[in-house]
Amino acid sequence: MTTLTQDDKKRAVARKAIDFVPDNALIGVGTGSTVNFFIDELARIKGRIDGCVSSSDASTARLKAHGIPVFELTNIGELPVYIDGADEINHSLHMIKGGGGALTREKIVAASAQEFICIADEAKYVAKLGTFPVAVEVIPMARSLVARELVHLGGHPEWRQGFVTDNGNLILDVHNLEILKPVEMETAINQIPGVVCCGIFARQHAHVLLLGTDSGVKEIR
Ligand code: 5RP
């Protein structure tokens, strides 16, 4: 069996995701290094889609650089498909996302799509979520309040210093959270005043996981 690099696996899932792109439609596009490979693949077939809705300024810039039209979500109805990476994904297709800080727009675009296709290399596939810190987007004035509440939930929040989200907010990366019930933990974090969004995607999990492995791309539902 050939040993592939992590980038080889990201490239392979990005290529496979093209099979899930319908003709003459607007496609929801996530953020991150795996999605960057996907955007490059999308550029090859850009003639058969109408354009994209993007989850970050970074993805918008890359799509536009390829000459792919980008539309504002608020002017669009439902999207057939949203394609994005993950920092961790479990067997129920619950995810931790937000390593790149784009979690809020990612959750909004994902919620507007009929199907969420997650593209990830096998290092991201875990039995239990929580080794990767959970990003929490916070209104700046609420940073200390939210941090204290996250400690009550058992986590160790760390301010991502020098980073401002596309929405003008801050990120707290929460280490050591015991995520036994992802849906309940997502809800508990979301209810803290000042939290815009948290990086647990369990209420809205992926529908399909394209997992890059040494033996090829596995499709998991
Ligand atoms: C960005 C994200 C990304 O999907 C996640 O961080 C995975 O990124 P990569 O493909 O670079 O490993 O949630 O906010």
PDB file of C-alpha atoms and ligand atoms in Angstrom, residues 6 10 30-35 84-87 96-103 106 119 121 124 132, ligand 1:
ATOM      1  CA  GLN A   6      -1.888  14.474   4.252  1.00  0.00           C
ATOM      2  CA  LYS A  10      -6.896  16.272   0.992  1.00  0.00           C
ATOM      3  CA  GLY A  30     -16.399  26.158   3.215  1.00  0.00           C
ATOM      4  CA  THR A  31     -12.971  27.308   4.341  1.00  0.00           C
ATOM      5  CA  GLY A  32      -9.544  25.813   4.957  1.00  0.00           C
ATOM      6  CA  SER A  33      -6.701  23.996   3.252  1.00  0.00           C
ATOM      7  CA  THR A  34      -8.835  21.012   2.159  1.00  0.00           C
ATOM      8  CA  VAL A  35     -11.450  23.356   0.730  1.00  0.00           C
ATOM      9  CA  ASP A  84     -16.373  21.894   3.790  1.00  0.00           C
ATOM     10  CA  GLY A  85     -13.573  20.381   5.845  1.00  0.00           C
ATOM     11  CA  ALA A  86     -13.393  19.639   9.573  1.00  0.00           C
ATOM     12  CA  ASP A  87     -10.861  19.625  12.386  1.00  0.00           C
ATOM     13  CA  ILE A  96     -15.432  20.214  15.440  1.00  0.00           C
ATOM     14  CA  LYS A  97     -14.752  23.071  13.036  1.00  0.00           C
ATOM     15  CA  GLY A  98     -13.380  26.565  13.289  1.00  0.00           C
ATOM     16  CA  GLY A  99      -9.628  25.985  13.269  1.00  0.00           C
ATOM     17  CA  GLY A 100      -9.542  28.699  10.612  1.00  0.00           C
ATOM     18  CA  GLY A 101     -11.938  30.908  12.567  1.00  0.00           C
ATOM     19  CA  ALA A 102     -14.694  30.875   9.923  1.00  0.00           C
ATOM     20  CA  LEU A 103     -17.131  28.795  12.000  1.00  0.00           C
ATOM     21  CA  GLU A 106     -19.687  28.088   7.876  1.00  0.00           C
ATOM     22  CA  ILE A 119     -14.061  16.387   3.083  1.00  0.00           C
ATOM     23  CA  ASP A 121      -8.131  13.239   5.662  1.00  0.00           C
ATOM     24  CA  LYS A 124      -9.529  13.984  11.428  1.00  0.00           C
ATOM     25  CA  PHE A 132      -8.896  19.531  18.974  1.00  0.00           C
TER      26      PHE A 132
HETATM   27  C1  5RP B   1     -12.219  26.602   9.214  1.00  0.00           C
HETATM   28  C2  5RP B   1     -12.644  25.192   9.354  1.00  0.00           C
HETATM   29  C3  5RP B   1     -11.947  24.175   8.511  1.00  0.00           C
HETATM   30  O1  5RP B   1     -12.892  23.426   7.837  1.00  0.00           O
HETATM   31  C4  5RP B   1     -11.164  23.264   9.394  1.00  0.00           C
HETATM   32  O2  5RP B   1     -10.300  24.062  10.197  1.00  0.00           O
HETATM   33  C5  5RP B   1     -10.349  22.256   8.587  1.00  0.00           C
HETATM   34  O3  5RP B   1      -9.328  22.921   7.903  1.00  0.00           O
HETATM   35  P1  5RP B   1      -8.256  22.166   7.022  1.00  0.00           P
HETATM   36  O4  5RP B   1      -8.955  21.656   5.821  1.00  0.00           O
HETATM   37  O5  5RP B   1      -7.239  23.241   6.728  1.00  0.00           O
HETATM   38  O6  5RP B   1      -7.659  21.065   7.874  1.00  0.00           O
HETATM   39  O7  5RP B   1     -13.523  24.840  10.101  1.00  0.00           O
HETATM   40  O8  5RP B   1     -12.914  27.441  10.099  1.00  0.00           O
END
